[in-house]
Coordinates of C-alpha atoms in Angstrom, one line a residue:
M1 CA 32.8 89.2 19.2
K2 CA 33.8 88.0 15.8
R3 CA 34.9 84.7 17.2
T4 CA 31.6 84.3 19.0
K5 CA 29.6 85.0 15.9
Q6 CA 31.8 82.5 13.9
Q7 CA 31.3 79.9 16.5
R8 CA 27.5 80.5 16.4
Q9 CA 27.5 80.1 12.6
N10 CA 29.5 76.9 12.8
S11 CA 27.2 75.6 15.4
D12 CA 24.1 76.4 13.3
T13 CA 25.7 74.6 10.3
D14 CA 26.5 71.5 12.4
D15 CA 22.9 71.5 13.7
K16 CA 21.5 71.6 10.2
Q17 CA 23.8 68.8 9.0
K18 CA 22.8 66.6 12.0
K19 CA 19.1 67.3 11.3
L20 CA 19.5 66.3 7.7
K21 CA 21.2 63.1 8.7
T22 CA 18.7 62.2 11.4
D23 CA 15.5 63.3 9.5
P24 CA 13.7 60.0 8.8
N25 CA 11.2 61.6 6.4
R26 CA 13.9 63.1 4.1
S27 CA 15.4 59.8 3.0
S28 CA 12.0 58.1 2.7
R29 CA 10.6 60.8 0.5
K30 CA 13.5 60.4 -1.9
S31 CA 13.3 56.6 -2.1
Y32 CA 9.5 56.3 -2.3
T33 CA 8.2 55.3 -5.7
H34 CA 4.6 54.7 -6.8
F35 CA 3.9 51.5 -8.8
E36 CA 2.2 53.7 -11.4
D37 CA 5.5 55.5 -12.0
I38 CA 7.2 52.3 -13.2
S39 CA 8.0 52.2 -16.9
N40 CA 6.0 50.1 -19.3
E41 CA 9.0 47.9 -20.0
I42 CA 9.3 46.9 -16.4
I43 CA 5.5 46.4 -16.1
Y44 CA 5.6 44.1 -19.1
E45 CA 8.3 42.0 -17.4
I46 CA 6.1 41.7 -14.3
F47 CA 3.0 40.7 -16.3
V48 CA 4.9 37.8 -17.9
F49 CA 4.6 36.0 -14.6
L50 CA 0.9 36.6 -14.2
D51 CA -2.3 34.9 -15.5
V52 CA -4.4 37.3 -17.5
Y53 CA -7.3 37.0 -15.1
H54 CA -5.2 38.2 -12.2
M55 CA -3.7 40.9 -14.4
Y56 CA -7.2 42.3 -15.3
T57 CA -8.5 41.9 -11.7
A58 CA -5.6 43.7 -10.1
F59 CA -4.7 46.4 -12.6
F60 CA -7.5 47.1 -15.1
N61 CA -9.4 49.6 -12.9
L62 CA -6.2 51.3 -11.6
N63 CA -6.1 54.0 -14.2
I64 CA -6.4 54.7 -18.0
R65 CA -2.7 53.9 -18.6
F66 CA -3.1 50.3 -17.2
Q67 CA -6.3 49.8 -19.2
S68 CA -4.4 50.8 -22.3
I69 CA -1.5 48.4 -21.5
L70 CA -3.9 45.5 -21.0
T71 CA -6.2 46.1 -24.0
E72 CA -4.0 47.9 -26.6
S73 CA -0.6 46.4 -26.2
N74 CA 0.7 43.3 -28.0
L75 CA 1.8 41.7 -24.7
P76 CA 1.5 37.8 -24.7
I77 CA -1.0 36.6 -22.1
K78 CA -1.4 33.4 -20.1
I79 CA -4.8 31.9 -19.4
N80 CA -5.5 29.3 -16.7
L81 CA -9.1 28.1 -16.5
S82 CA -8.4 25.0 -14.4
L83 CA -10.0 26.1 -11.1
M84 CA -12.8 28.5 -12.1
S85 CA -16.5 28.7 -11.6
R86 CA -18.8 28.7 -14.7
S87 CA -19.9 32.3 -14.1
T88 CA -16.3 33.6 -13.7
F89 CA -15.3 31.7 -16.8
E90 CA -18.2 33.1 -18.9
H91 CA -17.3 36.7 -17.9
Q92 CA -13.6 36.1 -18.7
Y93 CA -14.5 34.4 -22.0
K94 CA -16.6 37.3 -23.1
H95 CA -14.5 40.3 -21.9
I96 CA -10.9 38.9 -22.1
I97 CA -10.4 35.7 -24.0
M98 CA -12.3 36.5 -27.2
L99 CA -10.9 40.0 -27.4
N100 CA -7.3 38.8 -27.0
I101 CA -7.3 35.4 -28.6
H102 CA -4.4 36.4 -30.9
R103 CA -2.3 37.2 -27.9
I104 CA -2.7 33.9 -26.0
C105 CA 0.7 32.2 -25.5
S106 CA -0.3 29.8 -22.8
L107 CA -3.7 28.1 -22.3
R108 CA -4.7 25.6 -19.5
L109 CA -8.1 24.0 -19.5
S110 CA -9.6 21.2 -17.3
N111 CA -13.4 21.6 -17.0
L112 CA -15.5 20.1 -19.7
F113 CA -17.6 23.2 -20.1
T114 CA -14.6 25.4 -20.6
I115 CA -13.2 23.1 -23.2
D116 CA -16.6 22.9 -25.0
M117 CA -16.9 26.7 -25.1
I118 CA -13.3 27.6 -25.9
F119 CA -13.2 25.2 -28.9
S120 CA -16.7 26.0 -30.2
P121 CA -16.3 26.3 -33.1
I122 CA -13.1 24.2 -33.2
R123 CA -11.6 26.3 -36.0
I124 CA -11.1 29.2 -33.6
V125 CA -7.9 27.4 -32.5
S126 CA -6.3 28.5 -35.8
K127 CA -6.5 32.1 -34.6
M128 CA -4.2 31.4 -31.6
T129 CA -1.2 32.2 -33.7
R130 CA 1.1 32.9 -30.6
L131 CA 0.1 29.9 -28.6
Q132 CA 3.2 28.1 -27.2
T133 CA 1.9 26.0 -24.4
L134 CA -1.4 24.1 -24.3
H135 CA -2.5 21.9 -21.4
I136 CA -5.9 20.2 -21.6
N137 CA -7.1 17.9 -18.8
N138 CA -10.3 15.8 -19.1
I139 CA -10.8 16.2 -22.8
Q140 CA -13.0 13.8 -24.7
F141 CA -11.5 11.9 -27.6
K142 CA -14.0 13.3 -30.1
Y143 CA -12.5 16.8 -29.4
V144 CA -8.9 15.6 -29.6
E145 CA -9.0 14.4 -33.2
K146 CA -10.5 17.7 -34.4
L147 CA -8.3 19.8 -32.1
L148 CA -5.0 18.3 -33.4
K149 CA -6.0 19.0 -36.9
Y150 CA -6.1 22.7 -36.2
L151 CA -3.1 22.7 -33.9
A152 CA -1.0 21.6 -36.8
S153 CA -1.4 25.1 -38.3
L154 CA 0.0 26.9 -35.3
P155 CA 3.6 28.1 -35.8
C156 CA 4.7 28.5 -32.2
L157 CA 3.1 25.5 -30.3
S158 CA 6.1 23.9 -28.5
S159 CA 4.5 22.3 -25.4
L160 CA 1.4 20.0 -25.4
I161 CA -0.2 18.1 -22.5
I162 CA -3.3 16.1 -23.2
I163 CA -5.3 13.9 -20.8
V164 CA -8.1 12.0 -22.5
V165 CA -10.9 11.2 -20.1
D166 CA -12.8 8.7 -22.2
C167 CA -12.0 5.7 -24.3
V168 CA -9.5 6.2 -27.1
E169 CA -10.4 4.0 -30.1
N170 CA -7.2 4.4 -32.1
K171 CA -4.2 5.7 -30.1
N172 CA -1.9 5.3 -33.1
K173 CA -4.0 7.8 -35.1
L174 CA -3.7 10.2 -32.2
Y175 CA 0.1 9.7 -32.1
R176 CA 0.4 10.4 -35.8
Q177 CA -1.5 13.6 -35.5
I178 CA 0.7 14.7 -32.6
F179 CA 3.9 13.9 -34.6
R180 CA 2.7 16.3 -37.3
L181 CA 2.8 19.3 -35.1
P182 CA 5.6 21.3 -36.7
V183 CA 7.6 22.8 -33.8
L184 CA 6.5 20.7 -30.8
K185 CA 9.3 20.1 -28.3
Y186 CA 7.5 18.7 -25.2
C187 CA 4.6 16.3 -25.2
K188 CA 2.8 14.5 -22.4
V189 CA 0.0 12.1 -23.3
T190 CA -2.3 10.3 -20.9
M191 CA -5.0 8.0 -22.2
T192 CA -6.9 6.2 -19.4
K193 CA -8.9 3.8 -21.5
L194 CA -7.6 2.2 -24.7
V195 CA -8.9 -0.1 -27.4
E196 CA -6.2 -2.4 -28.9
S197 CA -5.1 -1.2 -32.3
E198 CA -2.7 -2.3 -35.0
L199 CA 1.0 -1.8 -34.5
L200 CA 2.3 1.6 -35.5
S201 CA 4.4 1.4 -38.6
I202 CA 8.0 2.5 -38.6
A203 CA 8.5 6.1 -39.5
I204 CA 9.8 6.8 -43.1
N205 CA 10.7 10.4 -44.0
K206 CA 8.1 11.8 -41.5
Y207 CA 9.6 12.8 -38.2
S208 CA 8.6 14.9 -35.2
S209 CA 10.6 17.7 -33.5
I210 CA 9.7 16.4 -30.0
E211 CA 12.7 16.3 -27.6
H212 CA 10.8 15.4 -24.4
L213 CA 8.1 12.7 -24.5
V214 CA 5.9 11.5 -21.6
I215 CA 3.5 8.6 -22.1
N216 CA 1.4 7.8 -19.1
N217 CA -0.8 5.1 -20.7
G218 CA 0.1 1.5 -21.3
C219 CA 2.7 0.7 -24.0
H220 CA 4.2 -2.6 -25.0
L221 CA 7.8 -3.0 -25.7
H222 CA 7.3 -4.1 -29.3
E223 CA 5.2 -0.9 -29.8
L224 CA 7.8 1.3 -28.2
I225 CA 10.5 1.2 -30.9
S226 CA 8.0 1.9 -33.6
L227 CA 6.7 4.9 -31.7
L228 CA 10.1 6.3 -31.0
S229 CA 11.1 6.0 -34.6
Y230 CA 9.0 9.1 -35.2
V231 CA 11.1 11.2 -32.7
P232 CA 14.7 10.8 -33.6
Q233 CA 15.7 14.0 -31.8
L234 CA 14.3 12.7 -28.5
R235 CA 16.4 13.7 -25.4
R236 CA 14.1 12.6 -22.5
L237 CA 11.6 9.8 -22.3
S238 CA 9.2 8.9 -19.5
L239 CA 7.1 5.8 -19.6
R240 CA 4.4 4.6 -17.2
N241 CA 3.1 1.0 -17.4
L242 CA 5.5 -0.4 -19.9
Y243 CA 4.6 -4.0 -20.7
G244 CA 7.0 -6.8 -21.6
T245 CA 7.0 -9.6 -24.2
F246 CA 9.6 -8.0 -26.5
I247 CA 9.1 -9.2 -30.1
E248 CA 12.4 -9.1 -31.9
Q249 CA 12.3 -7.7 -35.4
T250 CA 15.5 -7.4 -37.4
E251 CA 14.5 -4.0 -38.9
L252 CA 14.1 -2.6 -35.4
N253 CA 17.6 -3.6 -34.2
S254 CA 19.2 -1.0 -36.4
I255 CA 17.3 1.9 -34.8
V256 CA 19.6 3.6 -32.3
F257 CA 18.5 6.7 -30.4
N258 CA 21.8 8.6 -29.9
Y259 CA 20.2 11.8 -28.5
L260 CA 18.2 10.0 -25.8
T261 CA 20.0 10.6 -22.5
H262 CA 17.2 10.6 -19.8
I263 CA 14.9 7.7 -19.4
S264 CA 12.2 7.0 -16.7
I265 CA 10.4 3.7 -16.6
N266 CA 7.7 3.5 -13.9
K267 CA 5.6 0.4 -13.3
T268 CA 6.7 -2.2 -15.8
N269 CA 6.4 -6.0 -15.9
M270 CA 9.2 -6.7 -18.3
I271 CA 12.0 -9.1 -17.3
F272 CA 15.6 -8.2 -17.0
D273 CA 16.5 -9.8 -20.3
E274 CA 14.1 -7.4 -22.0
L275 CA 15.5 -4.4 -20.3
E276 CA 19.0 -5.4 -21.2
L277 CA 18.0 -5.9 -24.9
L278 CA 16.2 -2.6 -25.0
I279 CA 19.2 -0.7 -23.6
R280 CA 21.9 -2.6 -25.5
N281 CA 20.3 -2.2 -28.9
H282 CA 18.6 1.2 -28.8
F283 CA 19.8 3.5 -25.9
P284 CA 23.6 3.7 -25.9
Q285 CA 23.8 7.3 -24.5
I286 CA 21.8 7.0 -21.3
Q287 CA 23.0 9.5 -18.6
S288 CA 20.0 9.3 -16.3
L289 CA 17.9 6.2 -15.5
Y290 CA 14.9 6.0 -13.2
F291 CA 13.5 2.4 -13.0
S292 CA 10.7 1.0 -10.9
R293 CA 9.8 -2.7 -10.9
N294 CA 7.9 -4.9 -8.5
F295 CA 7.9 -8.6 -7.8
D296 CA 10.9 -9.8 -9.7
D297 CA 13.9 -10.9 -7.7
E298 CA 16.2 -10.8 -10.7
F299 CA 16.2 -7.0 -10.6
L300 CA 17.9 -7.3 -7.2
N301 CA 20.8 -9.0 -8.8
A302 CA 23.5 -6.3 -8.2
N303 CA 26.1 -8.1 -10.3
R304 CA 23.9 -8.1 -13.3
W305 CA 23.2 -4.4 -12.9
E306 CA 27.0 -3.8 -12.7
R307 CA 27.5 -5.7 -16.0
L308 CA 24.7 -3.9 -17.8
I309 CA 25.9 -0.5 -16.6
S310 CA 29.6 -1.1 -17.3
S311 CA 29.0 -2.6 -20.8
Y312 CA 26.1 -0.6 -22.2
M313 CA 25.6 2.5 -20.0
S314 CA 29.1 4.0 -19.7
Q315 CA 27.6 7.5 -19.6
L316 CA 25.3 6.9 -16.7
R317 CA 25.4 9.6 -14.0
I318 CA 22.0 9.2 -12.3
F319 CA 20.7 5.8 -11.2
D320 CA 17.4 6.0 -9.4
F321 CA 16.1 2.5 -8.6
H322 CA 13.0 1.1 -6.8
C323 CA 12.1 -2.5 -6.5
T324 CA 9.5 -4.3 -4.3
I325 CA 9.4 -8.0 -3.6
S326 CA 7.2 -10.2 -1.4
T327 CA 7.6 -13.4 0.7
F328 CA 11.3 -12.9 1.1
N329 CA 13.9 -14.8 3.3
Q330 CA 15.6 -12.2 5.6
Q331 CA 19.0 -13.9 5.3
N332 CA 18.9 -14.3 1.5
F333 CA 17.6 -10.7 1.1
Q334 CA 20.4 -9.3 3.3
H335 CA 22.9 -11.2 1.1
L336 CA 21.4 -9.6 -2.0
L337 CA 21.4 -6.1 -0.4
N338 CA 25.1 -6.4 0.6
R339 CA 26.0 -6.8 -3.1
F340 CA 24.8 -3.3 -3.7
N341 CA 27.6 -2.1 -1.3
S342 CA 30.5 -3.3 -3.6
L343 CA 33.3 -1.0 -4.8
F344 CA 31.4 -0.5 -8.1
W345 CA 28.5 1.3 -6.3
I346 CA 30.7 3.1 -3.7
E347 CA 32.9 4.6 -6.4
R348 CA 29.8 6.1 -8.0
Q349 CA 28.3 7.0 -4.7
W350 CA 25.1 5.3 -5.5
F351 CA 23.7 4.0 -2.2
F352 CA 20.6 2.1 -1.3
A353 CA 18.3 1.4 1.6
H354 CA 15.3 -0.9 2.2
H355 CA 11.9 -0.7 3.9
I356 CA 10.0 -3.7 5.2
H357 CA 6.2 -3.4 5.4
S358 CA 3.1 -5.6 5.5
T359 CA -0.5 -5.3 4.5
S360 CA -3.5 -6.6 6.5
S361 CA -5.4 -7.5 3.3
D362 CA -3.1 -10.4 2.3
N363 CA -1.1 -10.9 5.5
C364 CA 2.1 -10.7 3.5
N365 CA 5.4 -9.0 4.1
Y366 CA 7.0 -6.8 1.5
V367 CA 10.4 -5.2 1.2
T368 CA 11.3 -2.3 -1.0
I369 CA 14.9 -1.5 -2.0
F370 CA 15.4 2.0 -3.2
S371 CA 18.1 4.6 -4.1
T372 CA 19.0 7.0 -1.4
N373 CA 21.5 9.1 -3.4
P374 CA 21.0 8.6 -7.1
Y375 CA 22.6 11.8 -8.3
R376 CA 26.2 11.9 -7.2
F377 CA 28.2 10.1 -9.9
K378 CA 30.0 12.5 -12.2

């Protein structure tokens, strides 16, 4: 009898343990957590990745706690007004932006009406004391001059992107104002319409902290060195529409940019002699070079590239090359292309391919040679 009772107890215990193991609701109840139960510290980490408009839309009406987090905390906020209707912007401007202007760390604008309202009056910019990143698209030149004056007072602005939509009367004045921004590290400038201005003077005791500079408007070679003299800490440089006719000046030959390691030159009309002079005299530490040039057969001279790289770009690891020519002889072109298969290129694992195409407008054949593996050399 005792044995039977003991067996029954053991059986009951086993059944309970099996039930605990197989009960799906038990484990789910233990692991289930409400979003509202997350600590403020974790919520702050999540909000870092969200635009303020999405933060308010998703969480403001959730409960009093989230309202307090959004309105009373010192959490930095990001504002993106690029794709927004006028009515939505006006609501956000009144109920979010103006109440939190001191918390804005990132601001992106593109519509003219948003730019006009945000910077009216323009001195309101000086209240954005935590602003780190500013991206303004389609801004008029009349705003740029005034804006840069107030941006110079901001202690945290490290990234600036400006795209000027109308004619810039004095680009050098704009550059000087940008170079006065005290902690700027990244700057991208696009000016679609320019009026020719006097050559920018060489920098003397007034230098910028910029380390990454992107210039998407036209720039002449003889202007470039003067411009770069203001950014001696420059690490990365990207140029679009770089024009040739290098004017040698003895005082420029002594300016060497030892920190500059990454260069991108897209759409240029300079000749190979000018490129060689630029690299030899000013850019001895290049590690990465992107270069695009059309309609100059000399840039398909593999032997000349070998000499330039071996003599003046010994640190080069990345070579990204694009060149298009027209009215070519197939046999001669194949001979030029084969020279890019020498031991020099194979050792660095820089390989190239070509693409032949034609256009109906001018009934002409074109061939483009381009890098297929520019990143392999160590």
